[in-house]
CSV table of C-alpha atoms and ligand atoms in Angstrom, one decimal:
chain,number,residue,atom,x,y,z
A,1,MET,CA,41.7,60.9,45.5
A,2,ASP,CA,42.2,62.3,42.0
A,3,TRP,CA,41.7,59.8,39.1
A,4,GLN,CA,45.5,59.6,38.5
A,5,SER,CA,46.1,58.4,42.0
A,6,HIS,CA,43.1,56.0,41.8
A,7,TYR,CA,44.7,54.6,38.6
A,8,LEU,CA,48.1,54.0,40.3
A,9,SER,CA,46.4,52.5,43.4
A,10,ARG,CA,44.6,49.9,41.2
A,11,LEU,CA,47.5,49.0,39.1
A,12,THR,CA,48.5,45.3,39.4
A,13,SER,CA,49.6,42.2,37.5
A,14,SER,CA,47.2,39.9,35.7
A,15,ASP,CA,48.0,37.1,38.0
A,16,GLU,CA,47.2,39.2,41.1
A,17,ALA,CA,44.0,40.7,39.5
A,18,VAL,CA,42.4,37.3,38.8
A,19,LYS,CA,42.9,36.3,42.5
A,20,ARG,CA,39.9,38.6,43.1
A,21,ILE,CA,37.7,36.0,41.4
A,22,LYS,CA,36.2,33.4,43.8
A,23,SER,CA,34.7,30.0,43.3
A,24,GLY,CA,31.1,30.2,42.3
A,25,ASP,CA,31.5,33.7,40.7
A,26,ARG,CA,29.9,34.6,37.4
A,27,VAL,CA,32.6,36.3,35.2
A,28,VAL,CA,31.6,38.1,32.0
A,29,VAL,CA,34.4,38.4,29.5
A,30,GLY,CA,34.7,41.3,27.0
A,31,HIS,CA,33.5,40.5,23.5
A,32,ALA,CA,34.9,39.4,20.1
A,33,CYS,CA,38.1,41.3,19.1
A,34,GLY,CA,37.9,43.2,22.4
A,35,GLU,CA,38.5,40.1,24.4
A,36,PRO,CA,41.1,40.9,27.2
A,37,SER,CA,43.3,37.9,26.3
A,38,ALA,CA,45.9,38.6,29.0
A,39,LEU,CA,43.2,38.4,31.7
A,40,VAL,CA,41.7,35.3,30.2
A,41,ASP,CA,45.1,33.6,30.1
A,42,ALA,CA,45.7,34.5,33.8
A,43,LEU,CA,42.3,33.2,34.7
A,44,VAL,CA,42.9,29.9,33.1
A,45,ALA,CA,46.5,29.7,34.6
A,46,ASN,CA,44.8,30.1,38.0
A,47,ALA,CA,42.2,27.4,37.3
A,48,ALA,CA,43.3,25.1,40.2
A,49,GLU,CA,42.1,27.8,42.6
A,50,TYR,CA,38.5,27.8,41.2
A,51,ARG,CA,35.4,25.6,41.4
A,52,ASN,CA,32.3,26.4,39.4
A,53,VAL,CA,33.3,29.8,38.0
A,54,GLU,CA,30.7,30.6,35.3
A,55,ILE,CA,32.2,32.3,32.3
A,56,VAL,CA,29.7,34.2,30.2
A,57,HIS,CA,30.9,35.2,26.7
A,58,MET,CA,29.6,35.8,23.3
A,59,VAL,CA,31.6,35.7,19.9
A,60,PRO,CA,34.8,33.9,20.8
A,61,MET,CA,37.8,35.3,18.8
A,62,GLY,CA,40.5,34.0,21.2
A,63,THR,CA,41.2,30.3,22.0
A,64,SER,CA,38.6,30.0,24.8
A,65,PRO,CA,41.0,27.9,26.9
A,66,TYR,CA,38.4,27.6,29.7
A,67,CYS,CA,36.6,25.2,27.4
A,68,ALA,CA,39.4,22.7,27.0
A,69,PRO,CA,38.6,19.2,28.2
A,70,GLY,CA,39.2,18.9,32.0
A,71,MET,CA,38.5,22.6,32.6
A,72,GLU,CA,34.8,21.7,33.5
A,73,GLU,CA,36.0,21.0,37.0
A,74,HIS,CA,36.9,24.7,37.3
A,75,PHE,CA,34.8,26.6,34.8
A,76,ILE,CA,31.3,26.3,33.4
A,77,HIS,CA,31.2,28.2,30.1
A,78,ASN,CA,27.8,29.9,29.4
A,79,SER,CA,28.0,30.8,25.7
A,80,VAL,CA,25.7,33.3,24.0
A,81,PHE,CA,27.2,32.8,20.5
A,82,VAL,CA,29.1,29.6,19.7
A,83,GLY,CA,32.2,29.7,17.6
A,84,SER,CA,34.8,27.2,16.5
A,85,PRO,CA,36.8,27.4,19.8
A,86,THR,CA,33.6,26.7,21.9
A,87,ARG,CA,31.5,24.5,19.6
A,88,ALA,CA,32.8,21.1,20.8
A,89,ALA,CA,32.4,22.1,24.4
A,90,VAL,CA,28.8,23.2,24.0
A,91,ASN,CA,27.8,20.3,21.9
A,92,SER,CA,29.4,17.7,24.2
A,93,GLY,CA,27.7,19.2,27.3
A,94,ARG,CA,30.9,20.6,28.8
A,95,ALA,CA,29.4,24.1,28.3
A,96,ASP,CA,26.0,25.6,28.1
A,97,PHE,CA,24.3,28.0,25.7
A,98,THR,CA,21.8,30.8,26.4
A,99,PRO,CA,19.5,31.9,23.6
A,100,VAL,CA,18.8,35.7,23.8
A,101,PHE,CA,18.3,38.5,21.4
A,102,PHE,CA,21.5,40.5,21.2
A,103,TYR,CA,19.7,43.8,22.1
A,104,LYS,CA,18.3,42.2,25.2
A,105,PHE,CA,21.5,40.7,26.4
A,106,PRO,CA,22.7,43.8,28.4
A,107,GLU,CA,19.3,43.8,30.1
A,108,LEU,CA,19.9,40.2,31.1
A,109,LEU,CA,23.3,41.1,32.5
A,110,SER,CA,21.6,43.7,34.6
A,111,THR,CA,19.0,41.3,36.0
A,112,GLY,CA,19.1,37.5,35.9
A,113,LEU,CA,22.7,37.1,34.7
A,114,ARG,CA,24.4,39.9,36.7
A,115,PRO,CA,28.1,39.3,36.8
A,116,ASP,CA,30.3,39.2,40.0
A,117,VAL,CA,33.3,40.1,37.9
A,118,ALA,CA,33.7,41.8,34.4
A,119,LEU,CA,37.0,41.3,32.5
A,120,VAL,CA,37.3,44.1,30.0
A,121,HIS,CA,39.8,45.6,27.6
A,122,VAL,CA,40.1,49.4,27.3
A,123,SER,CA,42.2,52.2,25.9
A,124,PRO,CA,44.4,54.2,28.3
A,125,PRO,CA,42.6,57.1,30.0
A,126,ASP,CA,42.3,60.5,28.3
A,127,GLN,CA,43.1,63.7,30.1
A,128,HIS,CA,39.8,63.5,32.0
A,129,GLY,CA,40.3,59.9,33.1
A,130,TYR,CA,38.0,58.2,30.6
A,131,CYS,CA,39.0,54.9,29.0
A,132,SER,CA,37.3,53.8,25.8
A,133,PHE,CA,35.9,50.3,25.3
A,134,GLY,CA,37.5,50.6,21.9
A,135,VAL,CA,36.5,47.8,19.4
A,136,SER,CA,33.8,46.3,21.6
A,137,VAL,CA,31.2,48.4,23.4
A,138,ASP,CA,28.3,46.0,22.7
A,139,TYR,CA,27.4,44.2,26.0
A,140,THR,CA,30.9,44.8,27.5
A,141,LYS,CA,30.0,48.3,28.7
A,142,THR,CA,26.9,47.2,30.5
A,143,ALA,CA,28.8,44.2,32.0
A,144,ALA,CA,31.3,46.7,33.5
A,145,GLU,CA,28.5,49.0,34.8
A,146,VAL,CA,26.7,46.2,36.7
A,147,ALA,CA,29.5,43.9,37.8
A,148,GLY,CA,30.6,43.8,41.4
A,149,ILE,CA,34.3,44.0,40.4
A,150,VAL,CA,35.7,45.4,37.2
A,151,ILE,CA,39.2,44.1,36.1
A,152,ALA,CA,40.5,46.1,33.1
A,153,GLN,CA,43.3,45.3,30.7
A,154,VAL,CA,44.5,48.8,29.7
A,155,ASN,CA,46.2,48.8,26.3
A,156,PRO,CA,47.6,51.6,24.2
A,157,ASN,CA,46.8,49.5,21.1
A,158,MET,CA,43.1,49.7,21.8
A,159,PRO,CA,41.6,52.5,19.7
A,160,ARG,CA,39.9,55.3,21.5
A,161,THR,CA,36.5,55.0,19.9
A,162,LEU,CA,33.9,57.7,20.5
A,163,GLY,CA,30.2,57.8,21.1
A,164,ASP,CA,28.7,56.3,24.3
A,165,SER,CA,31.8,54.1,24.7
A,166,MET,CA,33.6,55.2,27.8
A,167,ILE,CA,34.2,54.2,31.4
A,168,HIS,CA,35.9,56.3,34.0
A,169,VAL,CA,39.1,55.1,35.6
A,170,THR,CA,37.4,55.4,39.1
A,171,ASP,CA,35.0,52.7,38.0
A,172,LEU,CA,37.9,50.2,37.5
A,173,ASP,CA,38.8,48.0,40.5
A,174,ALA,CA,41.9,46.4,39.1
A,175,ILE,CA,44.1,47.7,36.3
A,176,VAL,CA,46.5,45.5,34.3
A,177,GLU,CA,48.6,47.3,31.7
A,178,THR,CA,49.6,45.4,28.5
A,179,ASP,CA,50.6,46.3,25.0
A,180,ASP,CA,49.5,43.1,23.2
A,181,PRO,CA,48.1,43.5,19.7
A,182,ILE,CA,44.3,43.7,19.6
A,183,ILE,CA,42.7,40.5,18.1
A,184,GLU,CA,42.3,41.0,14.4
A,185,LEU,CA,40.0,39.4,11.9
A,186,GLY,CA,41.7,39.2,8.5
A,187,ALA,CA,39.7,40.3,5.5
A,188,PRO,CA,38.5,37.1,4.0
A,189,VAL,CA,39.1,36.5,0.3
A,190,PRO,CA,35.6,35.7,-1.0
A,191,SER,CA,35.2,32.6,-3.0
A,192,GLU,CA,33.6,32.6,-6.5
A,193,VAL,CA,30.3,31.5,-4.9
A,194,GLU,CA,30.4,34.3,-2.3
A,195,MET,CA,31.2,36.8,-5.0
A,196,ARG,CA,28.1,35.8,-7.0
A,197,ILE,CA,26.0,36.0,-3.8
A,198,GLY,CA,27.5,39.5,-3.2
A,199,GLU,CA,26.6,40.6,-6.6
A,200,HIS,CA,23.0,39.5,-6.3
A,201,CYS,CA,22.7,41.2,-2.9
A,202,ALA,CA,24.2,44.4,-4.3
A,203,SER,CA,21.5,44.4,-6.9
A,204,LEU,CA,18.9,44.8,-4.1
A,205,ILE,CA,20.6,47.9,-2.6
A,206,ASN,CA,19.7,51.4,-3.7
A,207,ASP,CA,21.5,54.7,-3.3
A,208,GLY,CA,20.9,56.2,0.1
A,209,ASP,CA,20.1,52.9,1.9
A,210,THR,CA,21.4,52.3,5.4
A,211,LEU,CA,23.1,48.9,5.7
A,212,GLN,CA,23.5,46.4,8.5
A,213,LEU,CA,26.1,43.7,7.7
A,214,GLY,CA,26.2,40.5,9.6
A,215,ILE,CA,29.2,38.3,10.3
A,216,GLY,CA,31.0,36.1,7.8
A,217,ALA,CA,32.5,36.2,4.3
A,218,ILE,CA,29.2,37.0,2.4
A,219,PRO,CA,28.6,40.5,3.9
A,220,ASP,CA,32.2,41.2,3.0
A,221,ALA,CA,31.6,40.1,-0.6
A,222,VAL,CA,28.5,42.3,-0.8
A,223,LEU,CA,30.7,45.4,-0.1
A,224,ARG,CA,32.9,44.7,-3.1
A,225,PHE,CA,29.9,45.2,-5.4
A,226,LEU,CA,28.7,48.5,-3.9
A,227,THR,CA,31.4,50.7,-5.4
A,228,GLY,CA,28.9,52.2,-7.9
A,229,LYS,CA,26.4,53.3,-5.2
A,230,ARG,CA,26.0,56.7,-3.7
A,231,ASP,CA,25.4,57.9,-0.1
A,232,LEU,CA,25.1,54.6,1.6
A,233,GLY,CA,24.8,54.7,5.4
A,234,ILE,CA,25.9,52.3,8.1
A,235,HIS,CA,23.9,51.4,11.2
A,236,SER,CA,25.1,47.9,12.1
A,237,GLU,CA,26.0,45.9,15.1
A,238,MET,CA,29.4,45.3,13.6
A,239,PHE,CA,31.5,46.0,10.5
A,240,SER,CA,34.9,45.2,9.2
A,241,ASP,CA,37.6,46.6,6.9
A,242,GLY,CA,35.4,46.6,3.7
A,243,VAL,CA,33.3,49.5,5.1
A,244,VAL,CA,36.5,51.7,5.4
A,245,GLU,CA,37.3,51.1,1.8
A,246,LEU,CA,33.8,52.3,0.8
A,247,ILE,CA,34.1,55.4,3.0
A,248,GLU,CA,37.5,56.2,1.4
A,249,ALA,CA,35.9,55.7,-2.0
A,250,GLY,CA,33.1,58.2,-1.1
A,251,VAL,CA,30.4,55.5,-1.4
A,252,VAL,CA,29.5,55.4,2.3
A,253,THR,CA,28.7,59.0,3.4
A,254,ASN,CA,25.9,58.4,5.9
A,255,ALA,CA,24.5,61.6,4.4
A,256,ARG,CA,20.9,60.4,4.0
A,257,LYS,CA,20.5,58.8,7.5
A,258,GLN,CA,17.9,60.2,9.8
A,259,LEU,CA,19.7,59.1,13.0
A,260,HIS,CA,23.3,60.4,13.4
A,261,PRO,CA,23.7,61.6,9.8
A,262,GLY,CA,27.3,61.7,8.8
A,263,LYS,CA,28.3,58.9,11.2
A,264,CYS,CA,28.6,55.2,11.0
A,265,VAL,CA,26.7,53.8,14.0
A,266,VAL,CA,28.1,50.5,15.3
A,267,SER,CA,28.5,48.5,18.5
A,268,PHE,CA,31.6,46.4,17.8
A,269,LEU,CA,34.4,46.3,15.2
A,270,MET,CA,36.0,43.1,13.8
A,271,GLY,CA,38.8,43.7,11.3
A,272,THR,CA,42.4,44.5,10.9
A,273,ARG,CA,44.6,47.3,12.3
A,274,LYS,CA,43.5,49.4,9.3
A,275,LEU,CA,40.0,49.4,10.7
A,276,TYR,CA,41.1,50.0,14.3
A,277,ASP,CA,43.3,53.0,13.2
A,278,TYR,CA,40.4,54.4,11.2
A,279,ALA,CA,38.1,54.2,14.2
A,280,ASP,CA,40.6,55.7,16.6
A,281,ASN,CA,39.5,59.1,17.8
A,282,ASN,CA,37.2,59.4,14.8
A,283,PRO,CA,33.9,61.3,15.5
A,284,ALA,CA,32.6,59.8,12.2
A,285,VAL,CA,32.3,56.4,14.0
A,286,PHE,CA,29.7,56.5,16.7
A,287,MET,CA,29.9,53.4,19.0
A,288,ALA,CA,27.3,52.5,21.6
A,289,GLY,CA,25.9,49.6,23.6
A,290,VAL,CA,24.0,46.9,21.7
A,291,GLU,CA,20.9,47.6,23.8
A,292,TRP,CA,20.6,50.8,21.8
A,293,VAL,CA,22.3,50.1,18.5
A,294,ASN,CA,20.4,46.9,18.0
A,295,HIS,CA,17.1,47.9,19.4
A,296,PRO,CA,14.6,47.4,16.5
A,297,MET,CA,12.9,50.8,17.3
A,298,VAL,CA,16.2,52.6,17.2
A,299,ILE,CA,17.2,50.8,13.9
A,300,ALA,CA,13.9,51.8,12.4
A,301,GLN,CA,14.5,55.5,13.0
A,302,ASN,CA,16.5,55.3,9.7
A,303,ASP,CA,14.5,54.9,6.5
A,304,ASN,CA,15.5,52.3,3.9
A,305,VAL,CA,17.4,50.0,6.3
A,306,VAL,CA,18.7,46.9,4.5
A,307,SER,CA,19.8,44.0,6.8
A,308,ILE,CA,22.1,41.4,5.3
A,309,ASN,CA,22.7,38.3,7.2
A,310,SER,CA,23.5,34.7,6.7
A,311,CYS,CA,22.0,31.5,8.0
A,312,VAL,CA,22.4,27.7,8.3
A,313,GLN,CA,19.1,26.5,6.8
A,314,VAL,CA,16.0,27.8,5.0
A,315,ASP,CA,13.0,25.6,4.6
A,316,LEU,CA,10.6,25.7,1.7
A,317,GLN,CA,8.3,28.1,3.6
A,318,GLY,CA,11.2,30.6,4.1
A,319,GLN,CA,11.7,29.9,7.8
A,320,ILE,CA,15.3,30.8,8.7
A,321,VAL,CA,17.5,28.7,11.0
A,322,SER,CA,20.6,30.7,11.8
A,323,SER,CA,22.4,29.1,14.7
A,324,SER,CA,21.8,25.4,14.8
A,325,ALA,CA,21.6,22.3,12.6
A,326,GLY,CA,19.3,19.9,14.5
A,327,LEU,CA,20.3,19.9,18.1
A,328,LYS,CA,23.9,20.9,17.1
A,329,GLN,CA,24.5,24.5,18.2
A,330,ILE,CA,26.6,26.1,15.4
A,331,SER,CA,26.6,29.8,16.3
A,332,GLY,CA,24.1,32.2,17.8
A,333,ILE,CA,21.4,34.4,16.7
A,334,GLY,CA,23.6,37.5,17.2
A,335,GLY,CA,21.8,40.6,16.0
A,336,GLN,CA,20.0,38.9,13.1
A,337,ALA,CA,16.5,39.0,14.5
A,338,ASP,CA,17.1,42.6,15.9
A,339,PHE,CA,18.0,43.9,12.5
A,340,VAL,CA,15.4,41.9,10.5
A,341,ARG,CA,12.8,43.4,12.8
A,342,GLY,CA,14.4,46.8,12.7
A,343,SER,CA,14.4,46.8,8.9
A,344,ALA,CA,10.8,45.6,8.9
A,345,PHE,CA,9.8,48.6,11.0
A,346,SER,CA,12.0,51.0,8.9
A,347,LYS,CA,10.1,52.9,6.1
A,348,GLY,CA,11.3,51.3,2.9
A,349,GLY,CA,13.4,48.7,4.9
A,350,ARG,CA,14.2,45.2,3.6
A,351,SER,CA,15.9,42.1,5.0
A,352,ILE,CA,18.2,39.9,3.0
A,353,LEU,CA,19.2,36.4,4.0
A,354,ALA,CA,22.2,35.5,1.9
A,355,ILE,CA,23.7,31.9,1.8
A,356,GLY,CA,25.8,29.6,-0.3
A,357,SER,CA,23.3,27.0,-1.6
A,358,MET,CA,25.5,24.3,-0.1
A,359,ALA,CA,27.1,24.1,3.3
A,360,LYS,CA,30.5,22.4,3.7
A,361,GLY,CA,30.2,18.6,3.0
A,362,GLY,CA,27.6,19.1,0.2
A,363,ILE,CA,24.6,19.7,2.5
A,364,SER,CA,21.9,21.8,0.9
A,365,LYS,CA,21.0,24.9,2.9
A,366,ILE,CA,17.6,25.0,1.3
A,367,ILE,CA,15.7,22.0,2.7
A,368,PRO,CA,12.1,20.8,2.6
A,369,PHE,CA,11.7,20.6,6.4
A,370,ILE,CA,13.8,22.1,9.2
A,371,ASN,CA,15.8,19.4,10.9
A,372,GLU,CA,14.3,18.0,14.2
A,373,GLY,CA,15.8,20.1,17.0
A,374,SER,CA,16.8,23.2,14.8
A,375,ALA,CA,15.6,26.5,16.2
A,376,VAL,CA,13.9,29.1,13.9
A,377,SER,CA,15.7,32.4,14.3
A,378,THR,CA,13.8,34.5,11.8
A,379,LEU,CA,10.2,34.1,10.9
A,380,ARG,CA,9.0,33.5,7.4
A,381,GLU,CA,6.8,36.6,7.7
A,382,ASP,CA,9.9,38.7,8.3
A,383,VAL,CA,12.0,37.6,5.4
A,384,ASN,CA,12.0,39.8,2.2
A,385,TYR,CA,14.7,38.1,0.1
A,386,VAL,CA,16.7,34.9,0.2
A,387,VAL,CA,19.8,35.1,-2.0
A,388,THR,CA,22.2,32.3,-3.1
A,389,GLU,CA,24.8,32.2,-5.9
A,390,TYR,CA,21.9,31.1,-8.2
A,391,GLY,CA,19.9,34.3,-7.7
A,392,VAL,CA,17.3,36.1,-5.6
A,393,ALA,CA,14.0,34.7,-4.2
A,394,GLU,CA,11.7,37.5,-3.1
A,395,LEU,CA,9.5,35.9,-0.5
A,396,ALA,CA,7.6,38.8,1.1
A,397,GLY,CA,3.9,38.7,0.2
A,398,GLN,CA,4.2,35.4,-1.6
A,399,THR,CA,2.0,32.3,-1.1
A,400,LEU,CA,3.5,29.1,0.4
A,401,ARG,CA,3.4,27.5,-3.1
A,402,GLU,CA,5.2,30.5,-4.7
A,403,ARG,CA,7.8,30.7,-1.9
A,404,ALA,CA,8.7,27.0,-2.4
A,405,ARG,CA,8.9,27.5,-6.2
A,406,ARG,CA,11.2,30.5,-5.9
A,407,LEU,CA,13.4,28.9,-3.3
A,408,ILE,CA,13.8,25.7,-5.4
A,409,ALA,CA,14.9,27.9,-8.3
A,410,ILE,CA,17.8,29.2,-6.3
A,411,ALA,CA,18.8,25.9,-4.6
A,412,HIS,CA,21.8,24.0,-5.8
A,413,PRO,CA,21.0,22.1,-9.1
A,414,GLU,CA,21.9,18.8,-7.5
A,415,VAL,CA,19.0,19.0,-5.0
A,416,ARG,CA,16.4,20.8,-7.1
A,417,GLY,CA,14.9,17.5,-8.2
A,418,GLN,CA,14.5,16.3,-4.6
A,419,LEU,CA,13.0,19.6,-3.6
A,420,GLN,CA,10.6,19.5,-6.5
A,421,ASP,CA,9.4,16.0,-5.4
A,422,GLU,CA,8.5,17.5,-2.1
A,423,TYR,CA,6.8,20.5,-3.8
A,424,GLU,CA,4.7,18.0,-5.8
A,425,ARG,CA,3.8,16.1,-2.6
A,426,ARG,CA,2.7,19.3,-1.0
A,427,PHE,CA,1.1,21.2,-3.8
A,428,GLY,CA,0.6,18.8,-6.7
A,429,ASN,CA,0.7,20.7,-9.9
A,430,LEU,CA,4.5,20.0,-10.4
A,431,ASP,CA,6.2,22.6,-12.6
A,432,LYS,CA,8.9,20.4,-14.2
A,433,THR,CA,10.5,23.5,-15.7
A,434,ILE,CA,11.8,25.0,-12.4
A,435,GLY,CA,15.5,25.4,-12.6
A,436,ARG,CA,15.9,22.6,-15.1
B,501,LIG,N1,24.2,21.9,8.2
B,501,LIG,C1,25.3,21.5,9.0
B,501,LIG,N2,26.3,22.3,9.3
B,501,LIG,C2,26.3,23.5,8.8
B,501,LIG,C3,25.3,24.0,8.0
B,501,LIG,C4,24.2,23.1,7.7
B,501,LIG,N3,23.2,23.5,6.9
B,501,LIG,N4,25.6,25.3,7.6
B,501,LIG,C5,26.8,25.6,8.2
B,501,LIG,N5,27.2,24.5,8.9
B,501,LIG,C6,28.5,24.4,9.7
B,501,LIG,C7,29.7,24.5,8.7
B,501,LIG,O1,30.0,23.2,8.3
B,501,LIG,C8,30.8,25.0,9.6
B,501,LIG,O2,31.3,24.0,10.5
B,501,LIG,P1,32.8,23.9,10.8
B,501,LIG,O3,33.3,25.2,11.3
B,501,LIG,O4,32.9,22.8,11.8
B,501,LIG,O5,33.5,23.6,9.4
B,501,LIG,C9,30.0,26.0,10.5
B,501,LIG,O6,28.6,25.6,10.4
B,501,LIG,C10,30.1,27.4,10.1
B,501,LIG,O7,29.7,27.5,8.7
B,501,LIG,P2,30.4,28.5,7.7
B,501,LIG,O8,29.6,28.4,6.4
B,501,LIG,O9,31.9,28.3,7.6
B,501,LIG,O10,30.1,29.9,8.4
B,501,LIG,P3,30.1,31.4,8.0
B,501,LIG,O11,31.3,32.0,8.6
B,501,LIG,O12,29.8,31.6,6.6
B,501,LIG,O13,28.8,31.9,8.9
B,501,LIG,C11,26.7,31.4,9.9
B,501,LIG,C12,27.6,31.4,8.6
B,501,LIG,C13,25.3,31.1,9.6
B,501,LIG,C14,27.3,30.4,10.9
B,501,LIG,C15,26.8,32.9,10.5
B,501,LIG,O14,26.5,33.8,9.5
B,501,LIG,C16,25.9,33.1,11.6
B,501,LIG,O15,26.2,32.8,12.7
B,501,LIG,N6,24.7,33.7,11.4
B,501,LIG,C17,23.7,33.8,12.4
B,501,LIG,C18,23.8,35.0,13.3
B,501,LIG,C19,23.8,36.3,12.5
B,501,LIG,O16,23.4,36.4,11.4
B,501,LIG,N7,24.1,37.4,13.2
B,501,LIG,C20,24.1,38.7,12.7
B,501,LIG,C21,25.4,39.4,12.8
B,501,LIG,S1,26.4,38.8,14.2
């Protein structure tokens, strides 16, 4: 059978396609802005037919309706990165959470967490019968390669991204055509605090550096301060619209990268239609699975890698908590540890942890002790810089005493006194002048 005939023979409706899922199956759902929303909606509409269907998913950009109260009779959500639609379910015990390095997640899908069904979102086939995973190659490609059944939402709005980002039509078991808009993440307008953090981070970036940008408003703010730099490169698990602006301005050229010079290397995209149109059919954007893009030894093949990520808490030793506050699961580790390690292995590489000094509700992010139950995501030995709106604390190579002193100096002024009291208890020798 030629691929065109295979395509037509597998064409079905979303309601019919999800009937192939059986109670007790493990279903892996395509990631982030690549979530196949029509398939997820059909799955949830068919909930009455299922018992104990495990739904494995990472960054939730849709509404995650399988997490709604009452759905636990039908679905068990196994989250790898909690977001606002899934946080209540995970923290109330209606859903589970699996900690795993992002670069190791595809391996887990191939072994202990092998899916019965993968729900994926792809571009229409090209003249050779290949569909592109579009905005999300990450773990989605591996999920489709190892699943028993692959159900694909085929959508002309999905950009045809290039690299190691394709699946052949003959590997799809059910095909559902839609033309829904791809999920977008609007470019956030950075606050004044985020702008100050962005400016401090930008001061640590040199011409020719290769950047990894984490998730959230702060990495976006950093990009705004890079317009005066030259020949920056991108090797990042994700990026958003801000990078396109820097490419158009001639700031990001990827010219000095050792690995895939001239190309942005990335595993998933989260942005607006502008970003997706830029990536469509564009050989300057090389997309591949996260097991390769995020592998620390791959990252380190570039010199001068700078990783920029955010976190939830930093203690006075420089230990980084990125995904929890006490036992409350707030997000996931994502690729933070992968890129912090990768930048540590990179010749001339550096890691930046950038935070607002206060979380919502006036909780200091710089704290004397990590809360009971919080999980350390990034070791104190791996952190080069912590940045807040009050400045930069360079921690690498510093003593415990000096780390604490530098972190207090960039904490919010309201809590510096309290942190200094702890400093004095620990080290004596109080320096009353810090930050006062
Ligand atoms: N104590 C208690 N709650 C905290 C907190 C703290 N110290 N810090 C953040 N939170 C809560 C916020 O109140 C908010 O809750 P809400 O959504 O119910 O209002 C939630 O955590 C998210 O915080 P916010 O500051 O809005 O998030 P952000 O979009 O700036 O992202 C991280 C910050 C830390 C959650 C995010 O950067 C992350 O997940 N990082 C770790 C993973 C990573 O770096 N991956 C690499 C790229 S994927």
